[in-house]
Amino acid sequence: MTATSHYFATCAKGLEPLLFDELQQLGLEQVQQTVAGCRFESDCEGAYRVCLWSRLASRVLLMLGQCDVGRQLESVTQAISETLWHEHFTAEQSFVVSFTGQNQQIRHTQFGAQLVKDGIVDHFRQQGLDRPSVDRENPDLRVHAHLHKDRLTWYLDLVGEPLHRRGYRLEQGAAPLRETLAAAIALRAGVTSDTQVLMDPFCGSGTLLLEAAMIVLGHAPGLRRQSWGLQRWRQYQPQLWQQLINEAEQRFAQASERSQLTIYGSDNDPRMLGIADQNATRLGITDRCHWQASDATKTQAPSSTVGHCVMLCNPPYGERLGEEVETLLLYRRLGQQLRQHFAGWQIAILAGDESLLKRLKLRSHKKYKLYNGALEVILALYDMQKEQLEFTQEQSSDLANRLKKNYQKLEKWAAKEGLSAWRVYDADLPEYNAAVDVYNEHLVIQEYAAPKDIPPAVAKERLWYLLDTLAEVLPFPAANMHLKVRQRQSGKQQYQRQQLRHVITTVHEYNAQFEVNLSDYLDTGLFLDHRWARRELGRLSDGKNVLNLFAYTCTASVQAALGGAQQVTSVDLSKTYLSWGEDNFRLNGLPVRQHQFIQADCLQWLQRQPPQQRFDVIFLDPPTFSNSKRMQDVLDIQRDHVMLLKLAARLLKDDGVILFSNNKRKFKLDQEGLKDAFLRAEDWTSRSISQDFARHKGIHHLFKVTHHHE
């Protein structure tokens, strides 16, 4: 091997500039930054130093050869076989080949790796040696080949396990941060040997704090690793390597003696703090660490902190479905704490997207795009010594007052009525265009689609503002606030599954109980505005035969059965909702076998029924519009309501009653059409609007429809 060789240090996307600076600081020359790494030239000592000291590189690769890849792939195998592989490892050792890139001739990395492996094996055979074995799980040495356009380069990997595996972290949390990214965050945050205080209120297993501490204390990141690829390399120089290890140990000891560093880590999971302490022990810095189980939104700066103080944190991104509200409010409260208790600090926050950072209400002086695995993230830096916008309780006094007033009034009314599910706010102030419903100790926030003249960014900011205000003025924890986006409904959207969190609770409505799902669908399984109609249906059902069309989760059927109905027939297209309806019957102690649950297209089912007047009461609550793939007919309630009522009336006894409800805002009943069908309708809408919906009397329409024979 010549005095100097060509190397390539790989790194994660976004870390290339930092790696370039690091390699130069390590004394390397002719460093060239490229995509996902840096090329450099060095002697063996310099390469060893990069392996031991690089905080940012993933691998250090020694270039062994190059060739052009044309149509004759045999020439590729031949070129690879000309590399003196027997000088790098023996036939008794195992190896594995990784391959990246493609061109017209090599389109699959597995095929490319096979070509390289064949060339290596051919070389050993040409030397009269046995062929070395391939071990994909635990090889002695790793070979990497990269194809760029028509140029193939192959390397020997000097590190073995990737460099982010430092050797101190044996356990980790559910969302681990790779050590190389943690080191990059610390460097971008300005952590140096002069830093005196490090803090992370979301510390988990301590990776951010420990990587930053190694920078402060001059701890080589590879010092605790037990295994290196270079130690199994035939050209390994153990004395040189040990010399570098001794030098690193000495630097750490000297820096530790000088440094006044103190580390504060907190997390809401005590188990993770135990893991963090074990990791710190393996690094030999546990005496500097203070671990505490606490809520990050109540974080305060340690007392008597002086000098250069840095907070590094990686708060939750809210990626798991349904966590948006909790995460947004967490950022908002974190911003409050930072502003009020961390004057003079440097703050570095890794966030999933810009909208989360906006909730901090802080002015960032620098932002960087990085990658946490495959996920693009933003690192934002905040200098709390610079002027920050004065924190104010930004809740609109009108909005806060409206919410408090509504809640105080309606909570008493609901308790008196025997209701544990009710609406507290329904776009009372038009700029805050959402409905807010109470379900026991939960809130469901349903955002309406913004008018076309409102920019999406403005609508989003108003929604976040509403969420902030709800959290401030109503007694519900952020974890119990569930956000949904309600747009102009279509048949496809109306009952569509949204999430998979299964937040299920049982609510009370007068004498009934209903199971509601607060997370998995756009609607919860209970239309709150129809509660009066359900109760009236129960009053009409004693000893009667009842039909519930478009039954959904059969809540109206439950009220009919509780009201003494002889039999209730529930018809709906969805098997899921009918099963949910059966659960509602069981919840109320009602015998499921006594009643009928029919999965069918309601229009087709009505058309198939013979005109026998067998039902005393029919509850008809169709969607405004439906074009379900499983429904052959398209239903438009304004256009088709007379037809629908005529079909239902064929099954209604002479003295029977149809309760016809719909939610079309500007619905107009066709009285003439009904008259021609010998039906009469009485408008019951006003009496059916409960107090919590009195602010929007057009929430639904309800009619009592009967036969009318002149």
XYZ file of C-alpha atoms in Angstrom:
710
model
C 0.000 0.000 0.000
C 1.393 3.434 -0.942
C 2.032 6.183 1.589
C -1.275 7.826 0.767
C -4.504 6.341 -0.517
C -7.911 7.550 -1.606
C -10.794 7.219 0.850
C -14.476 7.991 0.959
C -16.246 8.828 4.229
C -19.996 8.317 3.929
C -22.595 10.278 5.893
C -26.324 10.928 6.052
C -27.866 13.504 3.744
C -27.557 17.009 5.128
C -24.365 16.308 7.091
C -21.892 16.721 4.209
C -20.768 20.313 5.041
C -20.187 19.409 8.681
C -18.242 16.293 7.704
C -16.099 18.365 5.317
C -15.182 20.737 8.169
C -14.550 17.854 10.539
C -12.151 16.083 8.171
C -10.175 19.271 7.677
C -9.997 19.794 11.446
C -8.591 16.269 11.728
C -5.689 17.428 9.562
C -6.671 15.792 6.287
C -5.847 17.404 2.974
C -7.505 17.368 -0.425
C -10.941 16.866 1.106
C -13.737 17.022 -1.448
C -17.399 17.300 -0.437
C -19.868 15.313 -2.525
C -23.309 13.751 -2.163
C -23.680 11.637 0.996
C -20.042 11.959 1.979
C -16.563 13.349 1.374
C -13.536 12.071 -0.522
C -10.094 12.537 0.950
C -6.483 11.414 0.590
C -4.500 10.243 3.575
C -1.917 7.889 4.941
C -2.952 5.018 7.188
C -2.690 7.087 10.364
C -5.070 9.719 8.996
C -7.592 7.069 7.986
C -7.388 5.470 11.436
C -7.895 8.892 12.996
C -11.075 9.436 10.966
C -12.414 6.052 12.087
C -11.762 6.880 15.730
C -12.680 10.569 15.799
C -15.363 11.245 13.201
C -18.654 12.100 14.880
C -20.497 12.436 11.578
C -19.247 9.757 9.177
C -21.127 6.486 8.830
C -18.329 4.512 7.193
C -14.710 5.001 6.098
C -14.004 3.263 2.799
C -10.557 2.588 1.302
C -10.707 2.806 -2.493
C -9.188 -0.279 -4.120
C -10.051 0.089 -7.794
C -12.197 1.471 -10.598
C -13.332 0.438 -14.036
C -15.790 1.402 -16.746
C -18.935 -0.682 -17.080
C -19.827 -1.367 -20.682
C -21.693 -4.089 -22.479
C -19.084 -6.740 -21.735
C -19.676 -7.453 -18.064
C -16.898 -10.060 -18.099
C -14.464 -7.158 -18.220
C -15.895 -5.890 -14.926
C -15.261 -9.211 -13.202
C -11.788 -9.285 -14.739
C -10.954 -5.772 -13.490
C -12.107 -6.627 -9.982
C -10.073 -9.840 -9.959
C -6.918 -7.811 -10.683
C -7.167 -6.090 -7.311
C -4.755 -7.785 -4.888
C -7.491 -9.036 -2.601
C -5.233 -11.595 -0.922
C -3.236 -8.667 0.506
C -6.362 -7.414 2.293
C -7.858 -10.625 3.710
C -7.151 -14.342 3.703
C -9.058 -17.215 2.162
C -9.959 -18.324 5.685
C -11.776 -15.065 6.384
C -15.352 -14.269 5.381
C -16.586 -11.236 3.494
C -19.752 -9.664 2.150
C -20.357 -7.274 -0.747
C -22.773 -4.345 -0.761
C -23.588 -2.538 -3.988
C -25.262 0.783 -4.830
C -26.149 2.437 -8.134
C -27.271 1.183 -11.524
C -26.977 1.765 -15.268
C -28.233 0.123 -18.447
C -26.047 -2.949 -17.936
C -26.442 -3.369 -14.176
C -30.004 -2.629 -13.139
C -30.186 -4.564 -9.884
C -27.866 -4.130 -6.922
C -27.990 -7.838 -6.118
C -26.666 -8.613 -9.594
C -23.968 -5.961 -9.194
C -22.892 -7.425 -5.862
C -22.691 -10.871 -7.466
C -20.334 -9.539 -10.165
C -18.032 -8.058 -7.535
C -18.104 -11.250 -5.461
C -17.246 -13.324 -8.527
C -14.258 -11.089 -9.270
C -12.964 -11.465 -5.708
C -13.359 -15.250 -5.776
C -11.652 -15.417 -9.191
C -8.655 -13.557 -7.776
C -8.159 -16.072 -4.965
C -8.448 -18.951 -7.413
C -5.896 -17.315 -9.710
C -3.540 -17.112 -6.744
C -3.979 -20.832 -6.147
C -5.850 -20.181 -2.917
C -9.126 -21.478 -1.584
C -12.123 -19.250 -2.157
C -13.148 -17.205 0.890
C -16.678 -17.680 2.157
C -19.487 -15.144 2.126
C -21.128 -14.308 5.464
C -23.988 -11.840 5.151
C -24.661 -11.619 8.883
C -21.264 -11.367 10.560
C -18.459 -11.071 7.994
C -14.829 -10.442 8.883
C -14.602 -7.745 6.219
C -16.998 -5.767 4.084
C -16.515 -4.727 0.483
C -18.591 -1.946 -1.012
C -19.025 -1.117 -4.690
C -20.678 1.979 -6.122
C -21.768 2.467 -9.725
C -22.121 6.057 -10.912
C -23.237 6.309 -14.527
C -20.779 3.927 -16.227
C -17.986 4.123 -13.646
C -17.685 1.438 -10.973
C -15.571 1.975 -7.845
C -14.915 -0.637 -5.181
C -13.772 -0.146 -1.625
C -12.744 -1.963 1.525
C -14.790 -0.909 4.545
C -12.454 -0.154 7.460
C -15.087 0.196 10.178
C -17.312 -2.905 9.989
C -20.377 -1.927 11.992
C -21.426 1.634 11.016
C -19.770 4.381 13.041
C -22.967 5.558 14.708
C -22.731 2.433 16.851
C -20.399 3.981 19.384
C -20.573 1.156 21.910
C -22.184 3.033 24.788
C -25.845 2.639 23.831
C -26.985 -0.946 24.307
C -30.671 -0.059 24.767
C -32.752 2.655 23.169
C -36.248 4.079 23.098
C -39.072 3.579 20.633
C -37.942 6.481 18.428
C -34.127 6.428 18.637
C -32.032 9.263 17.241
C -28.942 8.089 15.388
C -25.748 9.170 17.135
C -24.288 10.832 14.037
C -27.387 13.024 13.687
C -27.269 13.842 17.394
C -23.646 14.939 17.041
C -24.566 17.099 14.049
C -27.312 18.793 16.069
C -24.864 19.520 18.883
C -22.302 20.975 16.471
C -24.896 23.136 14.727
C -26.066 24.336 18.146
C -22.584 25.638 18.881
C -21.537 23.101 21.508
C -17.790 23.454 22.179
C -15.273 22.574 24.858
C -16.341 25.781 26.636
C -19.980 24.705 27.044
C -20.827 24.444 30.741
C -24.459 23.291 30.823
C -26.307 20.849 28.572
C -30.011 20.157 28.912
C -32.642 18.045 27.130
C -36.244 17.945 28.427
C -37.074 15.045 26.052
C -33.861 13.112 26.651
C -35.069 9.533 26.180
C -31.961 7.327 26.342
C -29.757 10.443 26.418
C -28.278 10.320 22.922
C -28.360 14.077 22.256
C -26.864 14.923 25.633
C -24.189 12.247 25.501
C -23.068 13.110 21.971
C -22.856 16.774 22.962
C -20.984 15.853 26.139
C -18.398 13.923 24.132
C -17.733 17.095 22.129
C -17.308 19.166 25.295
C -15.080 16.580 26.972
C -12.964 15.697 23.940
C -14.191 12.110 24.000
C -13.428 10.293 20.756
C -16.735 8.810 19.518
C -15.091 5.500 18.622
C -13.260 5.066 21.901
C -15.776 2.608 23.425
C -16.260 0.432 20.339
C -15.112 -3.143 20.811
C -14.923 -4.278 17.195
C -13.490 -2.736 14.036
C -13.225 -3.995 10.484
C -9.691 -2.629 10.259
C -8.593 -4.993 13.048
C -9.339 -7.942 10.734
C -7.572 -6.294 7.763
C -4.285 -7.956 6.774
C -2.607 -4.533 6.634
C -3.786 -3.602 10.118
C -1.137 -1.807 12.194
C -2.001 -2.592 15.818
C 0.734 -0.426 17.320
C -0.430 2.635 15.381
C -4.038 1.980 16.351
C -3.150 1.541 20.030
C -1.133 4.744 19.907
C -4.237 6.618 18.701
C -6.390 4.959 21.375
C -3.957 5.994 24.106
C -3.863 9.519 22.760
C -7.687 9.666 22.784
C -7.859 8.377 26.370
C -5.362 11.011 27.458
C -7.258 13.822 25.744
C -10.495 12.727 27.396
C -8.867 12.597 30.830
C -7.335 16.047 30.448
C -10.520 17.644 29.115
C -12.596 16.016 31.854
C -10.331 17.503 34.506
C -10.667 21.008 33.038
C -14.361 21.011 32.139
C -17.106 22.347 34.405
C -19.794 20.594 32.345
C -23.078 19.659 34.015
C -25.773 17.660 32.215
C -29.522 17.805 32.897
C -31.809 15.282 31.249
C -35.509 14.785 31.856
C -38.178 12.589 30.343
C -41.691 11.466 31.233
C -40.591 7.808 31.133
C -38.517 6.813 34.191
C -37.392 3.613 32.458
C -35.682 5.638 29.720
C -33.853 7.691 32.335
C -32.422 4.477 33.736
C -31.152 3.560 30.278
C -29.691 7.054 29.833
C -27.807 6.708 33.111
C -26.403 3.329 32.050
C -25.241 4.866 28.761
C -23.558 7.722 30.629
C -21.866 5.197 32.918
C -20.393 3.360 29.931
C -18.962 6.683 28.723
C -17.541 7.447 32.160
C -19.483 10.692 32.649
C -22.371 9.666 34.896
C -21.079 11.868 37.750
C -21.918 14.931 35.632
C -25.484 13.858 34.900
C -28.725 14.748 36.637
C -31.755 12.745 35.474
C -35.317 13.615 36.412
C -38.742 12.273 35.456
C -40.812 15.332 34.583
C -43.189 16.982 32.130
C -41.262 18.803 29.392
C -43.848 21.576 29.252
C -42.938 22.505 32.843
C -39.200 22.630 32.203
C -37.224 25.351 33.950
C -33.551 26.236 33.750
C -31.465 24.812 36.595
C -30.737 27.371 39.268
C -27.352 29.121 39.330
C -26.415 28.211 35.761
C -23.654 30.362 34.304
C -21.508 30.349 31.204
C -22.411 28.779 27.874
C -25.721 26.919 28.328
C -27.276 24.858 25.542
C -30.596 23.045 25.330
C -30.852 20.325 22.709
C -34.140 18.543 22.156
C -36.025 16.334 19.772
C -39.699 16.673 20.798
C -42.340 14.276 19.436
C -43.252 14.862 15.788
C -46.869 13.797 16.219
C -46.465 11.254 13.439
C -48.773 8.711 14.992
C -52.279 9.399 13.778
C -54.458 11.398 16.112
C -51.562 12.941 18.048
C -51.648 16.279 16.195
C -53.439 18.273 18.881
C -51.330 16.971 21.739
C -48.102 17.632 19.843
C -49.047 21.141 18.739
C -50.008 22.157 22.246
C -46.821 20.616 23.601
C -44.775 22.900 21.323
C -46.823 25.916 22.331
C -46.245 25.305 26.030
C -42.585 24.510 25.469
C -42.256 27.912 23.790
C -43.783 29.566 26.831
C -41.299 27.871 29.149
C -38.314 28.733 26.975
C -39.280 32.377 26.835
C -39.979 32.683 30.528
C -37.150 30.604 32.041
C -34.230 30.300 29.609
C -32.912 33.809 29.002
C -29.338 33.675 27.736
C -29.509 30.066 26.549
C -28.842 28.627 23.119
C -31.705 26.357 22.046
C -31.665 23.711 19.297
C -34.930 21.960 18.422
C -35.364 19.174 15.887
C -38.922 19.223 14.523
C -40.939 17.228 12.034
C -42.180 20.274 10.124
C -42.435 24.048 10.153
C -45.967 24.132 11.570
C -44.705 22.639 14.831
C -41.949 25.224 15.150
C -44.448 28.029 14.611
C -46.267 26.974 17.767
C -43.197 27.934 19.805
C -43.775 31.619 18.968
C -39.992 32.137 18.935
C -37.782 33.704 16.293
C -35.166 31.312 14.922
C -31.899 32.780 13.653
C -30.947 29.661 11.678
C -32.627 26.559 10.288
C -31.154 23.459 8.678
C -32.765 20.648 6.711
C -31.650 17.273 8.013
C -32.821 13.669 7.818
C -33.804 11.458 10.728
C -33.512 8.201 8.854
C -35.626 8.709 5.735
C -37.734 11.416 7.379
C -36.943 15.010 6.440
C -36.744 17.174 9.563
C -35.856 20.751 10.471
C -33.240 21.825 12.986
C -34.069 25.296 14.303
C -31.674 27.349 16.425
C -32.788 30.025 18.868
C -30.583 32.564 20.622
C -32.444 33.562 23.752
C -30.068 36.482 24.243
C -31.454 38.169 21.156
C -34.720 40.031 21.210
C -37.599 37.593 21.037
C -41.171 38.582 20.368
C -42.855 39.266 23.658
C -44.930 36.303 24.680
C -48.576 37.120 25.154
C -51.651 35.078 25.818
C -52.812 35.444 22.245
C -56.247 33.993 22.694
C -58.889 36.168 21.135
C -60.849 37.481 24.100
C -64.017 36.975 22.063
C -63.172 33.336 21.367
C -62.054 32.572 24.909
C -65.101 34.266 26.382
C -67.462 32.466 24.004
C -65.985 29.077 24.832
C -66.118 29.664 28.582
C -69.640 31.032 28.448
C -70.919 28.167 26.291
C -69.251 25.541 28.447
C -70.513 26.891 31.753
C -74.069 27.180 30.462
C -74.292 23.937 28.509
C -72.493 21.744 31.031
C -75.234 22.430 33.571
C -77.957 21.879 30.969
C -76.412 18.591 29.789
C -76.100 17.277 33.340
C -79.737 18.100 33.998
C -80.817 16.376 30.764
C -78.740 13.280 31.437
C -76.327 13.833 28.530
C -72.596 13.139 28.494
C -72.158 14.023 24.796
C -73.029 17.509 23.593
C -71.807 20.359 21.390
C -70.033 23.245 23.089
C -69.070 25.311 20.022
C -70.174 25.338 16.384
C -68.380 28.037 14.385
C -70.003 30.631 16.652
C -67.299 33.034 15.465
C -67.036 32.510 11.684
C -63.266 32.953 11.525
C -62.855 29.946 13.842
C -64.641 27.540 11.555
C -65.002 24.345 13.547
C -67.357 22.348 15.728
C -66.299 21.242 19.200
C -68.118 18.361 20.893
C -67.817 17.011 24.420
C -67.777 13.227 24.869
C -67.330 12.532 28.581
C -63.798 13.713 29.354
C -62.874 14.090 25.655
C -63.196 16.857 23.078
C -63.669 16.199 19.363
C -62.742 19.153 17.157
C -64.119 18.954 13.624
C -62.663 21.539 11.279
C -64.966 22.626 8.466
C -63.559 23.282 5.007
C -62.503 26.916 4.750
C -64.212 29.209 2.217
C -62.360 29.423 -1.082
C -61.333 33.042 -0.436
C -59.472 32.119 2.777
C -55.825 31.113 2.125
C -55.045 27.641 3.513
C -52.245 29.029 5.690
C -54.644 31.496 7.318
C -57.223 28.780 7.951
C -54.567 26.516 9.454
C -53.298 29.262 11.753
C -56.835 29.966 12.947
C -57.370 26.299 13.696
C -54.158 26.090 15.740
C -55.255 29.239 17.536
C -58.610 27.629 18.370
C -56.799 24.572 19.723
C -54.556 26.768 21.864
C -57.574 28.562 23.275
C -59.480 25.350 23.962
C -56.526 24.042 25.929
C -56.341 27.244 27.935
C -59.990 27.756 28.841
C -61.645 24.311 28.912
C -60.804 21.535 31.404
C -59.624 18.891 28.934
C -56.049 17.556 28.644
C -54.396 17.781 25.238
C -54.217 13.981 25.060
C -58.034 13.915 25.106
C -58.490 16.381 22.248
C -59.150 14.724 18.884
C -58.866 16.705 15.656
C -60.779 15.884 12.470
C -61.181 17.758 9.207
C -64.756 17.939 8.004
C -65.236 19.021 4.413
C -68.324 19.311 2.293
C -69.634 15.806 2.565
C -69.987 13.273 -0.156
C -71.170 9.740 0.131
C -67.575 8.500 0.066
C -66.284 10.823 2.743
C -69.172 10.742 5.133
C -68.388 7.568 7.014
C -64.812 7.010 5.863
C -62.283 5.499 8.241
C -59.775 8.146 9.268
C -57.339 6.719 11.794
C -56.517 3.596 13.735
C -56.200 4.694 17.354
C -59.392 3.094 18.711
C -60.253 5.802 21.239
C -63.608 4.356 22.296
C -65.834 5.484 25.138
C -69.442 5.002 26.269
C -71.694 8.047 26.491
C -75.114 8.512 28.073
C -78.128 9.978 26.289
C -81.204 10.158 28.491
C -81.874 6.529 29.408
C -79.594 5.063 26.713
C -75.892 4.297 26.422
C -73.935 4.394 23.167
C -70.443 3.346 22.203
C -68.606 6.101 20.313
C -65.290 5.958 18.485
C -63.527 9.296 18.743
C -60.603 8.562 16.455
C -61.154 6.086 13.645
C -63.890 7.713 11.555
C -64.889 11.200 10.506
C -68.074 10.757 12.546
C -68.081 9.213 15.993
C -71.028 6.842 15.637
C -73.508 9.255 17.198
C -75.136 12.269 15.511
C -75.628 14.591 18.453
C -78.109 16.908 16.749
C -80.620 14.039 16.287
C -80.988 13.176 19.965
C -84.494 14.739 20.237
C -85.640 12.752 17.199
C -84.260 9.561 18.728
C -86.070 10.207 21.995
C -89.308 11.009 20.138
C -88.931 7.788 18.188
C -88.711 5.956 21.505
C -91.929 7.598 22.698
C -93.730 6.548 19.512
C -92.500 2.940 19.597
C -94.222 1.306 22.576
C -95.644 -2.011 21.363
C -94.931 -1.039 17.753
C -93.114 -2.549 14.788
C -90.340 -0.097 13.836
C -88.172 0.279 10.724
C -84.910 2.265 10.820
C -83.532 3.006 7.352
C -79.932 4.182 6.855
C -79.550 2.964 10.418
C -75.798 3.753 10.794
C -74.849 2.510 14.297
C -78.497 1.894 15.223
C -78.697 4.517 17.966
C -82.252 5.393 16.919
C -83.078 1.684 16.934
C -81.819 1.448 20.511
C -84.124 4.270 21.600
C -87.035 2.575 19.831
C -86.299 -0.729 21.561
C -85.905 0.978 24.930
C -89.232 2.675 24.252
C -90.913 -0.722 24.134
C -90.915 -1.559 20.415
C -92.093 -5.078 19.678
C -89.452 -5.418 16.977
C -86.978 -3.019 15.350
C -85.637 -3.660 11.853
C -82.390 -1.790 11.108
C -81.185 -1.550 7.498
C -77.785 -0.183 6.478
C -75.244 -0.822 3.748
C -72.339 -1.201 6.169
C -71.725 -4.482 7.952
C -69.314 -2.657 10.266
C -71.935 -0.193 11.431
C -74.602 -2.853 11.864
C -72.195 -4.838 14.037
C -71.573 -1.656 15.995
C -75.349 -1.320 16.296
C -75.651 -4.816 17.738
C -73.013 -3.850 20.304
C -75.121 -0.819 21.207
C -78.120 -3.105 21.765
C -76.077 -5.353 24.060
C -74.726 -2.322 25.905
C -78.304 -1.403 26.785
C -79.283 -4.922 27.809
C -81.490 -5.403 24.725
C -81.938 -8.878 23.165
C -80.298 -8.740 19.731
C -82.138 -11.834 18.440
C -85.513 -10.208 18.944
C -84.637 -7.554 16.354
C -83.439 -7.564 12.747
C -80.173 -6.140 11.400
C -80.143 -6.175 7.597
C -77.118 -5.288 5.480
C -78.491 -3.870 2.226
C -78.686 -0.882 -0.070
C -81.706 0.856 1.463
C -83.137 1.997 -1.892
C -82.899 -1.469 -3.381
C -84.224 -3.055 -0.215
C -87.291 -0.765 -0.265
C -87.898 -1.490 -3.938
C -87.757 -5.249 -3.313
C -90.285 -5.236 -0.463
C -93.898 -6.121 -1.305
C -96.339 -3.255 -0.553
C -97.436 -4.644 2.795
C -98.319 -2.144 5.478
C -96.427 -3.808 8.299
C -94.526 -1.008 10.121
C -96.094 1.346 12.647
C -93.126 3.721 12.752
C -90.369 4.341 10.208
C -87.267 6.392 10.990
C -85.725 7.717 7.792
C -82.454 9.647 8.083
C -80.704 9.377 4.699
C -77.431 11.072 3.742
C -77.664 14.330 1.824
C -75.852 12.751 -1.086
C -74.567 9.240 -1.615
C -72.680 7.604 -4.450
C -71.175 4.666 -2.631
C -69.537 2.090 -4.883
C -71.783 -0.528 -3.315
C -74.955 1.460 -4.024
C -76.131 1.104 -7.596
C -78.226 4.256 -7.389
C -77.003 7.781 -6.721
C -79.044 9.459 -4.015
C -79.632 13.217 -3.936
C -81.957 13.945 -1.038
C -83.319 17.212 -2.448
C -84.192 15.603 -5.746
C -85.193 12.167 -4.479
C -86.910 12.685 -1.124
C -90.456 12.286 -2.493
C -89.504 9.058 -4.233
C -87.841 7.813 -1.060
C -90.839 8.682 1.115
C -93.229 7.008 -1.344
C -91.190 3.805 -1.180
C -91.148 3.897 2.613
C -94.877 4.699 2.817
C -95.646 1.466 0.940
C -94.544 -0.345 4.109
C -96.295 2.000 6.556
C -99.589 1.144 8.243
C -102.528 3.505 7.647
C -102.130 5.138 11.046
C -98.344 4.888 11.003
C -95.731 7.641 11.260
C -92.537 8.349 9.329
C -89.927 10.518 11.041
C -88.004 11.939 8.105
C -84.756 13.769 8.857
C -81.906 15.109 6.781
C -78.976 17.486 7.155
C -79.110 19.385 3.878
C -78.718 23.024 4.916
C -81.080 24.539 2.348
C -83.484 21.636 2.042
C -86.958 22.449 0.685
C -89.744 19.928 1.191
C -91.778 19.219 -1.943
C -95.276 19.566 -0.445
C -97.009 19.193 -3.811
C -95.088 16.033 -4.583
C -96.056 14.576 -1.224
C -99.687 15.573 -1.719
C -99.715 13.769 -5.060
C -98.360 10.719 -3.228
C -101.172 10.989 -0.644
C -98.741 11.927 2.095
C -98.844 14.774 4.562
C -95.787 16.319 6.313
C -95.657 18.326 9.503
C -92.468 20.315 10.140
C -91.000 19.308 13.502
C -87.618 20.956 12.926
C -87.841 23.755 15.466
C -88.930 21.474 18.302
C -86.139 19.011 17.489
C -83.250 21.460 17.922
C -81.629 20.904 21.319
C -80.171 23.752 23.321
C -76.573 22.990 22.290
C -77.574 23.366 18.617
C -79.856 26.376 19.072
C -77.192 28.671 17.610
C -77.546 26.911 14.235
C -81.172 26.046 13.716
C -80.471 24.806 10.192
C -78.330 21.936 11.426
C -81.022 19.497 10.273
C -84.654 19.213 9.168
C -87.212 16.889 10.750
C -90.715 16.102 9.481
C -93.520 13.910 10.715
C -94.965 12.234 7.600
C -98.281 10.336 7.568
C -100.749 8.926 5.063
C -103.309 11.442 3.827
C -106.315 10.044 1.945
C -108.721 12.715 0.665
